[in-house]
Amino acid sequence: MKVALYVRKSSEDSSKQIQSIENQLEILKAKAKKEDLKIIEIYQESKSAKKPYKREAFNKMLADLQDRKFEAILCWKLDRLSRNPIEGGIIQHLLLEGSLSQIITYERRYYPSDNSLMMNMELGMAAEYSLALGKNVKRGMNFKVDKGVYPNTAPLGYLNITKPNGEKTIELDPERAPIVQKLWRMLLSGNTVMGELVEQAASMGLRTRASANTPEKKVSRHGLHCIFSNPFYYGMFRWANELHHGTHSTMVTKEEFDKAQKIISAKKCAPRKAKYKFPLKGFITCGECGASVTAEHKNKKRADGSIHHRIYYRCTHRRKDYDCKQPMIIEAELEEQIIELLDSIKINKAFVSWVKKWLVDFSQEQSEKQKTIREIQKNQLNKIDNQIERLLEMRINEEIDAELFKIKKDNLVLDKKAIEKEMSVNTDMDDSRIDTTVEILDFCKQAKYLFENGDYNDKQLVLNTLGSRLYLKDKKLRVELAKPFQLIQDSVSQEWVLNPRFTTLKTKTSQGDDTLTRSLIDNGATDGI
């Protein structure tokens, strides 16, 4: 018999498991060998079964059962499969409908023909046990909170202590507490920044506590921030979104804690003043290694004693696995290449004015077309409804048999759905798309001037609007324009967009052809931006 072997232990308290996963596997494999059961696959996990749909191995096992990879489940006890009524009901349903030929536990077997009362009782007891356990845990935690004891792992500088009589308390960590207290004093002095505090913590040997899954390590900047913003250190603790008084020893007073919050907030929120602004920084990628391109300011002393200021752009060399050889480039040379790019999408005022008039006409034309199409579609739907109604009457009068009725009705329903789908697609030209198309053309008209004569913010605005990918290699800028700008660039290169003499809106032919504007509209105007 092909069986799936499922073993589980709860992740909530691994020290109190009756049988560990290793013991379950050993005993159940021996049982399978003794009873000639062929184990197709082993599903094991350390997860609580209290909540449904949270166990990956269990869900995979059910999926494999649906694919008929096995016919029975072998497990330690029924409560290994479920401790909640939903998954318990799923298991019982699969057994009763025959998808599972049987469930084999260490002590007995469960068959579809068995009285389901016993299985209901066992699964119900498992669910009740899990529910009661959860209530007892919460009750115990709330009891601790009422006594002023934090019912969780103590923060750095404190230890969870269990006394000989079984009472649990939190006390100062003799190894870490003195270091944490020194760090508090250094912060409160106001003379030490967070970066220096991180270095001081490392030099004094402060490390986090090791756990089952993570070794001890140096305290990070984030770790220090958690310490300095935790009310536990002045005698309070957070539980269930409320502050409670604790009975543990404190490291600072409430006044000192409040002062520390102001210091942290000031250090965190104070804007860092940049000495130089680099408008092209953040937009360019190195064409050789793929790292970002950064900028730096350099001063060069001339022979006459004067200082020459220059801004250079270069690869950040962030990739440790690649030795990038790309040279620096002067900002002025880089800007010249961007101006050349903007010149390639520049269009004149006459064309933009013509497009605006064309769009109004085009929108009205499309609206009329859509109105006619909708009327036709509504008439088609009414016709199909009448045909279905007539078909139903014919079936009631037994003029056609059931098979022919089903075929004809299904075809009509498919036709109806196809028309309804077409109607659901909004093909109307909305005002926002018209506005976006005009904005793109207006931008192309003035982008070059704005970049050449604008300030830092203007240049950033131009590059942001382009939405392009810029790659720098061998001091040459390669640009991947967003689709709308590609269309404009192609049209500009053909020179007809630059010609101010367009044909009238009546003819829309020759040089006044609407190819570019239609392309912008068809591509959603904003695609790729």
PDB file of N, CA, C and O in Angstrom, residues 69-95:
ATOM      1  N   LYS A  69      -1.111  10.388  -5.574  1.00  0.00           N
ATOM      2  CA  LYS A  69       0.245   9.868  -5.424  1.00  0.00           C
ATOM      3  C   LYS A  69       0.316   8.783  -4.355  1.00  0.00           C
ATOM      4  O   LYS A  69       1.251   7.988  -4.338  1.00  0.00           O
ATOM      5  N   PHE A  70      -0.632   8.786  -3.432  1.00  0.00           N
ATOM      6  CA  PHE A  70      -0.703   7.771  -2.384  1.00  0.00           C
ATOM      7  C   PHE A  70      -2.164   7.572  -2.012  1.00  0.00           C
ATOM      8  O   PHE A  70      -3.039   8.314  -2.455  1.00  0.00           O
ATOM      9  N   GLU A  71      -2.439   6.548  -1.210  1.00  0.00           N
ATOM     10  CA  GLU A  71      -3.831   6.243  -0.864  1.00  0.00           C
ATOM     11  C   GLU A  71      -4.119   6.290   0.632  1.00  0.00           C
ATOM     12  O   GLU A  71      -5.277   6.223   1.051  1.00  0.00           O
ATOM     13  N   ALA A  72      -3.075   6.403   1.444  1.00  0.00           N
ATOM     14  CA  ALA A  72      -3.288   6.429   2.898  1.00  0.00           C
ATOM     15  C   ALA A  72      -2.238   7.332   3.544  1.00  0.00           C
ATOM     16  O   ALA A  72      -1.198   7.632   2.948  1.00  0.00           O
ATOM     17  N   ILE A  73      -2.551   7.767   4.775  1.00  0.00           N
ATOM     18  CA  ILE A  73      -1.625   8.615   5.535  1.00  0.00           C
ATOM     19  C   ILE A  73      -1.176   7.869   6.775  1.00  0.00           C
ATOM     20  O   ILE A  73      -1.998   7.299   7.513  1.00  0.00           O
ATOM     21  N   LEU A  74       0.127   7.889   7.025  1.00  0.00           N
ATOM     22  CA  LEU A  74       0.709   7.284   8.217  1.00  0.00           C
ATOM     23  C   LEU A  74       1.210   8.409   9.110  1.00  0.00           C
ATOM     24  O   LEU A  74       2.004   9.253   8.678  1.00  0.00           O
ATOM     25  N   CYS A  75       0.746   8.474  10.368  1.00  0.00           N
ATOM     26  CA  CYS A  75       1.162   9.533  11.296  1.00  0.00           C
ATOM     27  C   CYS A  75       1.174   8.990  12.717  1.00  0.00           C
ATOM     28  O   CYS A  75       0.688   7.885  12.988  1.00  0.00           O
ATOM     29  N   TRP A  76       1.728   9.771  13.656  1.00  0.00           N
ATOM     30  CA  TRP A  76       1.856   9.308  15.044  1.00  0.00           C
ATOM     31  C   TRP A  76       0.485   9.213  15.708  1.00  0.00           C
ATOM     32  O   TRP A  76       0.110   8.174  16.222  1.00  0.00           O
ATOM     33  N   LYS A  77      -0.249  10.317  15.695  1.00  0.00           N
ATOM     34  CA  LYS A  77      -1.619  10.341  16.233  1.00  0.00           C
ATOM     35  C   LYS A  77      -2.441  11.294  15.373  1.00  0.00           C
ATOM     36  O   LYS A  77      -1.904  12.092  14.614  1.00  0.00           O
ATOM     37  N   LEU A  78      -3.772  11.227  15.530  1.00  0.00           N
ATOM     38  CA  LEU A  78      -4.639  12.110  14.754  1.00  0.00           C
ATOM     39  C   LEU A  78      -4.348  13.579  15.016  1.00  0.00           C
ATOM     40  O   LEU A  78      -4.464  14.424  14.131  1.00  0.00           O
ATOM     41  N   ASP A  79      -3.953  13.921  16.259  1.00  0.00           N
ATOM     42  CA  ASP A  79      -3.719  15.333  16.566  1.00  0.00           C
ATOM     43  C   ASP A  79      -2.479  15.885  15.879  1.00  0.00           C
ATOM     44  O   ASP A  79      -2.243  17.089  15.871  1.00  0.00           O
ATOM     45  N   ARG A  80      -1.649  15.000  15.277  1.00  0.00           N
ATOM     46  CA  ARG A  80      -0.536  15.489  14.458  1.00  0.00           C
ATOM     47  C   ARG A  80      -1.056  16.084  13.152  1.00  0.00           C
ATOM     48  O   ARG A  80      -0.457  16.997  12.590  1.00  0.00           O
ATOM     49  N   LEU A  81      -2.186  15.532  12.659  1.00  0.00           N
ATOM     50  CA  LEU A  81      -2.769  16.021  11.412  1.00  0.00           C
ATOM     51  C   LEU A  81      -3.501  17.338  11.614  1.00  0.00           C
ATOM     52  O   LEU A  81      -3.461  18.221  10.760  1.00  0.00           O
ATOM     53  N   SER A  82      -4.204  17.485  12.734  1.00  0.00           N
ATOM     54  CA  SER A  82      -4.977  18.715  12.931  1.00  0.00           C
ATOM     55  C   SER A  82      -5.274  18.967  14.398  1.00  0.00           C
ATOM     56  O   SER A  82      -5.521  18.030  15.157  1.00  0.00           O
ATOM     57  N   ARG A  83      -5.266  20.267  14.739  1.00  0.00           N
ATOM     58  CA  ARG A  83      -5.741  20.706  16.055  1.00  0.00           C
ATOM     59  C   ARG A  83      -6.749  21.841  15.869  1.00  0.00           C
ATOM     60  O   ARG A  83      -6.972  22.630  16.767  1.00  0.00           O
ATOM     61  N   ASN A  84      -7.334  21.922  14.675  1.00  0.00           N
ATOM     62  CA  ASN A  84      -8.375  22.924  14.442  1.00  0.00           C
ATOM     63  C   ASN A  84      -9.541  22.262  13.702  1.00  0.00           C
ATOM     64  O   ASN A  84      -9.337  21.302  12.950  1.00  0.00           O
ATOM     65  N   PRO A  85     -10.760  22.740  13.910  1.00  0.00           N
ATOM     66  CA  PRO A  85     -11.932  22.073  13.343  1.00  0.00           C
ATOM     67  C   PRO A  85     -12.001  22.107  11.818  1.00  0.00           C
ATOM     68  O   PRO A  85     -12.595  21.219  11.215  1.00  0.00           O
ATOM     69  N   ILE A  86     -11.393  23.104  11.179  1.00  0.00           N
ATOM     70  CA  ILE A  86     -11.485  23.214   9.713  1.00  0.00           C
ATOM     71  C   ILE A  86     -10.678  22.112   9.039  1.00  0.00           C
ATOM     72  O   ILE A  86     -11.195  21.340   8.221  1.00  0.00           O
ATOM     73  N   GLU A  87      -9.386  22.008   9.383  1.00  0.00           N
ATOM     74  CA  GLU A  87      -8.556  20.975   8.762  1.00  0.00           C
ATOM     75  C   GLU A  87      -8.945  19.590   9.254  1.00  0.00           C
ATOM     76  O   GLU A  87      -8.815  18.605   8.512  1.00  0.00           O
ATOM     77  N   GLY A  88      -9.433  19.518  10.489  1.00  0.00           N
ATOM     78  CA  GLY A  88      -9.947  18.242  10.977  1.00  0.00           C
ATOM     79  C   GLY A  88     -11.121  17.771  10.131  1.00  0.00           C
ATOM     80  O   GLY A  88     -11.236  16.590   9.786  1.00  0.00           O
ATOM     81  N   GLY A  89     -11.998  18.714   9.776  1.00  0.00           N
ATOM     82  CA  GLY A  89     -13.150  18.383   8.931  1.00  0.00           C
ATOM     83  C   GLY A  89     -12.719  17.967   7.531  1.00  0.00           C
ATOM     84  O   GLY A  89     -13.314  17.059   6.930  1.00  0.00           O
ATOM     85  N   ILE A  90     -11.660  18.607   6.997  1.00  0.00           N
ATOM     86  CA  ILE A  90     -11.151  18.251   5.666  1.00  0.00           C
ATOM     87  C   ILE A  90     -10.637  16.813   5.661  1.00  0.00           C
ATOM     88  O   ILE A  90     -10.949  16.022   4.760  1.00  0.00           O
ATOM     89  N   ILE A  91      -9.849  16.458   6.681  1.00  0.00           N
ATOM     90  CA  ILE A  91      -9.309  15.099   6.779  1.00  0.00           C
ATOM     91  C   ILE A  91     -10.438  14.070   6.863  1.00  0.00           C
ATOM     92  O   ILE A  91     -10.435  13.038   6.177  1.00  0.00           O
ATOM     93  N   GLN A  92     -11.425  14.369   7.709  1.00  0.00           N
ATOM     94  CA  GLN A  92     -12.537  13.437   7.885  1.00  0.00           C
ATOM     95  C   GLN A  92     -13.345  13.293   6.594  1.00  0.00           C
ATOM     96  O   GLN A  92     -13.762  12.196   6.218  1.00  0.00           O
ATOM     97  N   HIS A  93     -13.542  14.412   5.882  1.00  0.00           N
ATOM     98  CA  HIS A  93     -14.287  14.371   4.616  1.00  0.00           C
ATOM     99  C   HIS A  93     -13.548  13.535   3.571  1.00  0.00           C
ATOM    100  O   HIS A  93     -14.169  12.729   2.852  1.00  0.00           O
ATOM    101  N   LEU A  94     -12.220  13.715   3.481  1.00  0.00           N
ATOM    102  CA  LEU A  94     -11.434  12.943   2.516  1.00  0.00           C
ATOM    103  C   LEU A  94     -11.505  11.453   2.808  1.00  0.00           C
ATOM    104  O   LEU A  94     -11.512  10.626   1.890  1.00  0.00           O
ATOM    105  N   LEU A  95     -11.544  11.110   4.083  1.00  0.00           N
ATOM    106  CA  LEU A  95     -11.634   9.696   4.475  1.00  0.00           C
ATOM    107  C   LEU A  95     -13.015   9.136   4.150  1.00  0.00           C
ATOM    108  O   LEU A  95     -13.140   8.049   3.575  1.00  0.00           O
TER     109      LEU A  95
END
